[in-house]
Short mmCIF file of C-alpha atoms and ligand atoms in Angstrom, two decimals:
data_model
loop_
_atom_site.label_atom_id
_atom_site.label_comp_id
_atom_site.label_asym_id
_atom_site.label_seq_id
_atom_site.Cartn_x
_atom_site.Cartn_y
_atom_site.Cartn_z
CA MET A 13 -5.08 11.10 -12.56
CA LYS A 14 -2.79 8.94 -14.66
CA ILE A 15 -1.69 6.57 -11.92
CA TYR A 16 -5.10 6.50 -10.25
CA ASN A 17 -6.68 5.58 -13.57
CA TYR A 18 -4.03 2.91 -14.09
CA LEU A 19 -5.04 1.39 -10.74
CA LEU A 20 -8.74 1.52 -11.65
CA ASN A 21 -8.07 -0.09 -15.03
CA THR A 22 -5.91 -2.80 -13.46
CA ILE A 23 -8.62 -3.62 -10.93
CA ARG A 24 -11.20 -3.76 -13.71
CA ALA A 25 -9.08 -6.02 -15.90
CA LYS A 26 -7.51 -8.34 -13.34
CA GLY A 27 -10.06 -8.39 -10.52
CA ALA A 28 -7.63 -6.79 -8.06
CA ALA A 29 -4.21 -5.16 -8.18
CA TYR A 30 -1.01 -6.23 -6.46
CA LEU A 31 1.46 -3.69 -5.10
CA ILE A 32 4.70 -4.48 -3.31
CA LEU A 33 6.02 -2.14 -0.64
CA LEU A 34 9.71 -1.24 -0.89
CA ASP A 35 11.31 0.21 2.21
CA PRO A 36 14.62 2.04 1.63
CA ASP A 37 15.77 0.94 5.08
CA LYS A 38 15.28 -2.71 4.21
CA LEU A 39 16.09 -3.25 0.53
CA SER A 40 19.77 -2.74 -0.20
CA ILE A 41 20.83 -1.00 -3.41
CA SER A 42 22.46 -4.20 -4.72
CA LYS A 43 19.18 -6.09 -4.44
CA ILE A 44 17.00 -3.49 -6.15
CA ALA A 45 17.54 -4.67 -9.74
CA PRO A 46 17.10 -8.43 -9.19
CA PHE A 47 14.08 -7.92 -6.96
CA ILE A 48 12.35 -5.49 -9.32
CA HIS A 49 12.91 -7.83 -12.28
CA HIS A 50 11.50 -10.72 -10.28
CA CYS A 51 8.41 -8.66 -9.47
CA GLU A 52 7.91 -7.55 -13.07
CA LYS A 53 8.14 -11.10 -14.38
CA ALA A 54 5.75 -12.34 -11.71
CA GLY A 55 3.05 -9.85 -12.71
CA VAL A 56 3.22 -7.26 -9.91
CA ASP A 57 1.26 -4.11 -10.85
CA GLY A 58 3.39 -1.45 -9.17
CA PHE A 59 5.36 -0.44 -6.11
CA LEU A 60 4.68 1.51 -2.98
CA ILE A 61 7.81 3.15 -1.64
CA GLY A 62 8.33 4.42 1.88
CA GLY A 63 8.86 3.55 5.48
CA SER A 64 7.64 4.71 8.84
CA LEU A 65 11.08 5.84 9.91
CA MET A 66 13.71 5.90 7.13
CA MET A 67 16.69 5.55 9.42
CA SER A 68 19.31 5.05 6.77
CA GLY A 69 17.86 5.19 3.30
CA ASP A 70 18.09 8.08 0.87
CA LEU A 71 14.65 8.15 -0.71
CA ASN A 72 15.61 10.14 -3.80
CA SER A 73 18.42 7.92 -4.94
CA PHE A 74 16.45 4.82 -3.91
CA ILE A 75 13.57 5.78 -6.20
CA GLU A 76 15.91 6.91 -8.95
CA ASN A 77 17.57 3.48 -8.88
CA ILE A 78 14.21 1.71 -9.08
CA LYS A 79 13.05 3.90 -11.94
CA ILE A 80 16.03 2.79 -14.02
CA GLU A 81 14.83 -0.82 -13.67
CA THR A 82 11.10 -0.58 -14.32
CA SER A 83 8.31 1.27 -16.02
CA LEU A 84 5.76 0.08 -13.45
CA PRO A 85 4.28 2.91 -11.36
CA LEU A 86 6.26 4.06 -8.33
CA ILE A 87 3.95 5.43 -5.67
CA ILE A 88 5.28 7.01 -2.50
CA PHE A 89 3.68 5.68 0.65
CA PRO A 90 4.98 8.38 2.98
CA GLY A 91 5.86 7.84 6.60
CA SER A 92 6.62 11.55 6.96
CA VAL A 93 6.70 14.81 5.00
CA ASN A 94 10.37 14.20 4.18
CA GLN A 95 9.33 11.40 1.88
CA ILE A 96 8.60 13.30 -1.31
CA SER A 97 10.58 12.79 -4.49
CA SER A 98 10.18 13.95 -8.07
CA PHE A 99 11.49 10.56 -9.26
CA ALA A 100 8.20 8.94 -8.20
CA ASP A 101 5.03 8.92 -10.29
CA ALA A 102 2.52 9.52 -7.52
CA ILE A 103 2.12 9.79 -3.77
CA LEU A 104 -0.61 8.45 -1.51
CA PHE A 105 -1.85 11.65 0.11
CA LEU A 106 -2.70 9.97 3.39
CA SER A 107 -5.04 11.14 6.11
CA VAL A 108 -5.17 8.91 9.17
CA ILE A 109 -8.97 8.99 9.38
CA SER A 110 -9.13 6.26 12.04
CA GLY A 111 -7.40 8.69 14.41
CA ARG A 112 -8.22 12.08 15.86
CA ASN A 113 -4.74 13.54 15.66
CA SER A 114 -5.19 16.73 13.66
CA GLU A 115 -1.55 16.71 12.50
CA HIS A 116 -2.30 13.54 10.52
CA LEU A 117 -5.69 14.76 9.35
CA ILE A 118 -4.61 18.16 7.96
CA GLY A 119 -1.42 19.46 9.63
CA LYS A 120 1.27 17.56 7.72
CA HIS A 121 -0.70 18.01 4.52
CA VAL A 122 -0.28 21.78 4.61
CA THR A 123 3.49 21.36 4.80
CA ALA A 124 3.59 18.64 2.17
CA SER A 125 1.28 20.09 -0.49
CA PRO A 126 3.60 22.76 -1.97
CA LEU A 127 6.44 20.20 -2.00
CA ILE A 128 4.27 17.69 -3.87
CA LYS A 129 3.26 20.35 -6.36
CA ARG A 130 6.87 21.32 -6.95
CA ALA A 131 7.90 17.67 -7.32
CA ASN A 132 5.20 17.42 -9.99
CA ILE A 133 3.89 14.04 -8.84
CA GLU A 134 0.28 12.91 -8.69
CA PRO A 135 -1.31 13.10 -5.24
CA ILE A 136 -3.89 10.38 -4.62
CA SER A 137 -6.10 11.29 -1.70
CA THR A 138 -6.28 8.23 0.58
CA GLY A 139 -8.23 7.58 3.75
CA TYR A 140 -5.76 5.64 5.89
CA ILE A 141 -7.45 3.46 8.49
CA LEU A 142 -5.34 1.75 11.13
CA ILE A 143 -6.72 -1.52 12.43
CA GLU A 144 -5.72 -3.16 15.70
CA SER A 145 -3.52 -6.13 14.85
CA GLY A 146 -2.31 -7.83 18.00
CA VAL A 147 0.72 -5.59 18.61
CA THR A 148 1.40 -1.86 18.66
CA THR A 149 2.62 -1.27 15.12
CA THR A 150 5.02 1.48 14.07
CA ALA A 151 2.20 3.16 12.12
CA VAL A 152 -0.02 3.30 15.20
CA TYR A 153 2.77 4.54 17.42
CA MET A 154 4.03 7.16 14.97
CA SER A 155 0.56 8.49 14.21
CA GLY A 156 -0.20 8.99 17.91
CA SER A 157 -3.69 7.65 17.41
CA LEU A 158 -5.81 4.68 18.37
CA PRO A 159 -6.43 1.96 15.81
CA ILE A 160 -9.96 0.69 15.20
CA PRO A 161 -10.66 -2.46 17.28
CA ARG A 162 -10.56 -5.54 15.04
CA ASN A 163 -13.98 -6.71 16.19
CA LYS A 164 -15.68 -3.47 15.10
CA PRO A 165 -16.18 -3.75 11.32
CA GLU A 166 -19.03 -1.26 11.48
CA ILE A 167 -16.72 1.48 12.78
CA ALA A 168 -14.28 0.78 9.95
CA ALA A 169 -17.12 0.86 7.41
CA ALA A 170 -18.53 4.16 8.69
CA THR A 171 -15.03 5.66 8.81
CA ALA A 172 -14.31 4.58 5.25
CA LEU A 173 -17.60 6.00 4.03
CA ALA A 174 -16.84 9.30 5.73
CA GLY A 175 -13.49 9.30 3.91
CA GLU A 176 -15.23 8.70 0.61
CA TYR A 177 -17.74 11.50 1.30
CA LEU A 178 -14.82 13.81 2.09
CA GLY A 179 -13.56 13.10 -1.43
CA MET A 180 -10.88 10.47 -0.79
CA LYS A 181 -10.17 8.31 -3.79
CA LEU A 182 -8.81 5.26 -2.01
CA ILE A 183 -9.38 3.66 1.35
CA TYR A 184 -6.39 1.89 2.91
CA LEU A 185 -7.08 -0.69 5.62
CA GLU A 186 -3.77 -1.05 7.43
CA ALA A 187 -2.92 -3.73 9.98
CA GLY A 188 0.67 -2.39 10.02
CA SER A 189 3.84 -3.71 8.48
CA GLY A 190 4.78 -7.04 10.03
CA ALA A 191 1.44 -7.23 11.83
CA GLN A 192 0.73 -10.42 13.71
CA ASP A 193 -2.84 -10.51 12.33
CA SER A 194 -3.96 -9.10 8.99
CA VAL A 195 -7.15 -7.03 8.66
CA PRO A 196 -10.08 -9.37 9.46
CA ASP A 197 -11.99 -10.62 6.41
CA GLN A 198 -15.27 -9.51 7.92
CA MET A 199 -13.96 -5.97 8.19
CA VAL A 200 -12.69 -5.98 4.59
CA LYS A 201 -16.15 -7.12 3.53
CA ALA A 202 -18.01 -4.51 5.58
CA VAL A 203 -15.83 -1.70 4.25
CA SER A 204 -15.91 -2.76 0.62
CA GLU A 205 -19.69 -3.18 0.72
CA GLU A 206 -20.11 0.30 2.14
CA CYS A 207 -17.68 2.16 -0.14
CA SER A 208 -17.54 2.61 -3.85
CA VAL A 209 -13.88 3.69 -4.04
CA PRO A 210 -11.15 1.01 -4.21
CA VAL A 211 -10.11 -0.57 -0.92
CA ILE A 212 -6.44 -1.34 -0.27
CA VAL A 213 -5.61 -3.99 2.31
CA GLY A 214 -2.11 -4.39 3.78
CA GLY A 215 -0.18 -5.56 6.78
CA GLY A 216 0.60 -9.08 7.91
CA ILE A 217 -0.31 -10.79 4.63
CA ARG A 218 2.16 -13.66 4.35
CA THR A 219 0.49 -16.24 2.11
CA PRO A 220 -1.23 -16.18 -1.29
CA GLN A 221 -4.25 -17.84 0.36
CA VAL A 222 -4.69 -14.97 2.79
CA ALA A 223 -4.26 -12.47 -0.06
CA ARG A 224 -6.97 -14.29 -2.00
CA GLN A 225 -9.31 -14.30 1.00
CA LYS A 226 -9.01 -10.51 1.24
CA VAL A 227 -9.82 -10.19 -2.46
CA GLU A 228 -12.79 -12.54 -2.13
CA ASN A 229 -14.07 -10.31 0.64
CA GLY A 230 -13.85 -7.23 -1.56
CA ALA A 231 -10.27 -5.91 -1.39
CA ASP A 232 -9.31 -4.17 -4.65
CA ILE A 233 -5.60 -3.75 -3.99
CA ILE A 234 -3.33 -5.97 -1.90
CA VAL A 235 -0.02 -4.77 -0.48
CA THR A 236 2.75 -6.98 0.85
CA GLY A 237 6.10 -5.82 2.19
CA ASN A 238 7.97 -7.77 4.84
CA PHE A 239 7.49 -11.20 3.37
CA PHE A 240 9.83 -10.57 0.45
CA GLU A 241 12.61 -9.11 2.54
CA ASP A 242 13.72 -12.74 2.68
CA GLU A 243 15.14 -13.59 -0.73
CA ASN A 244 14.10 -17.23 -0.28
CA ASN A 245 10.50 -16.12 -0.68
CA TRP A 246 10.94 -14.34 -4.03
CA ASP A 247 9.73 -17.37 -5.96
CA MET A 248 6.35 -16.93 -4.32
CA ILE A 249 5.67 -13.50 -5.81
CA ARG A 250 3.96 -15.13 -8.77
CA ASP A 251 1.73 -17.18 -6.46
CA PHE A 252 0.60 -13.99 -4.78
CA ALA A 253 -0.03 -12.30 -8.14
CA ASN A 254 -2.04 -15.31 -9.36
CA ALA A 255 -4.10 -15.38 -6.17
CA ILE A 256 -4.87 -11.66 -6.42
CA HIS A 257 -5.49 -11.44 -10.18
CA TYR A 258 -8.50 -13.72 -10.02
CA LYS A 259 -9.88 -12.60 -13.39
CA LEU A 260 -6.72 -13.68 -15.25
CA PRO A 261 -5.75 -17.22 -16.18
CA VAL A 262 -3.16 -18.60 -13.74
CA GLU A 263 0.40 -18.00 -14.97
CA VAL A 264 3.23 -20.38 -14.18
C1 LIG B 323 1.47 -2.26 3.87
O1 LIG B 323 2.14 -2.27 5.68
C2 LIG B 323 1.99 -3.06 4.58
O2 LIG B 323 0.33 -1.71 4.34
C3 LIG B 323 2.99 -4.09 4.37
O3 LIG B 323 2.81 -4.94 5.43
O4 LIG B 323 5.11 -5.68 5.58
O5 LIG B 323 3.29 -6.84 6.84
O6 LIG B 323 3.46 -7.07 4.39
P1 LIG B 323 3.73 -6.23 5.57
#
C-alpha cells in the first residue's frame, strides 16, 4: 500500500497528482537522465512506465536506468503480461472494465499475478475505462473491446462505480495515448462525482489549461505522455505541474 498511500497523500496535499508516462519504445536511454531530472525539478509526482506494444525496448533495463536517476515512484502501466519488473515500485493491475473481453477482465491477471508476487512489487487494482476519442487508439485495438461513447458520461460513471464496488482502488479514464480528443470534462465530472476512489485521466492532454480543466472537473491524477517526446516541450513540464497542483503556490 506504500505507493497507493503516497498517491493519496499527494492528492490530499497538492489537490491532484501529476504522473508522466515513459514508453521504452519512445524514450532513448541517452535521454533518460536529462528528462527525469527535468521532471523532478518541475515537480512531477511519479512515473508510469509501459507501452501498448514494446517493439524495441527492454523494460527491465529501462526501469533500472530510471531508478538510478530518481527516488520518485516508478509504476508499471502494463500493455501486456510481459511488462513486469522487480525494478519498479508498483504496477497498475488493470482490468478493462469498459470492455467485455474476459481476457482483459480476468484472463491475463491469472497469468500475471504469480509474476507480480515474485517481482515483489505493489499491485494497485485499477478499473481501466477506455473512452472514444476520435480515432481507434492502440489501447482500444489491443484490448479487442469497444470504448465508451464520449457523449455517454452516465455509462462511464456507472462503470466506474461498478469498478469501485468490485474493490478497485483507482479508476483510469483513458482516451488513449496521442488521442485526438481528451476525455470530455463532463465525463470526468460525472465519474468523479459518482466514485470515491481517485480518478486518473489521461490521453490527448497537450496543454496545462486542459490538464487544469480536468482537475477542476474532479480528476485526481493527470497523466501525460506523448507531449514530452519532443524535447522542445520539456520547459512546459513545470506549467503542467503548476496547473495540476492547484493547492500549492505556483512555482517558477
Ligand atoms: C496515458 O495514455 C496516456 O493514459 C498518455 O497519453 O500520450 O496522449 O499524453 P498521451
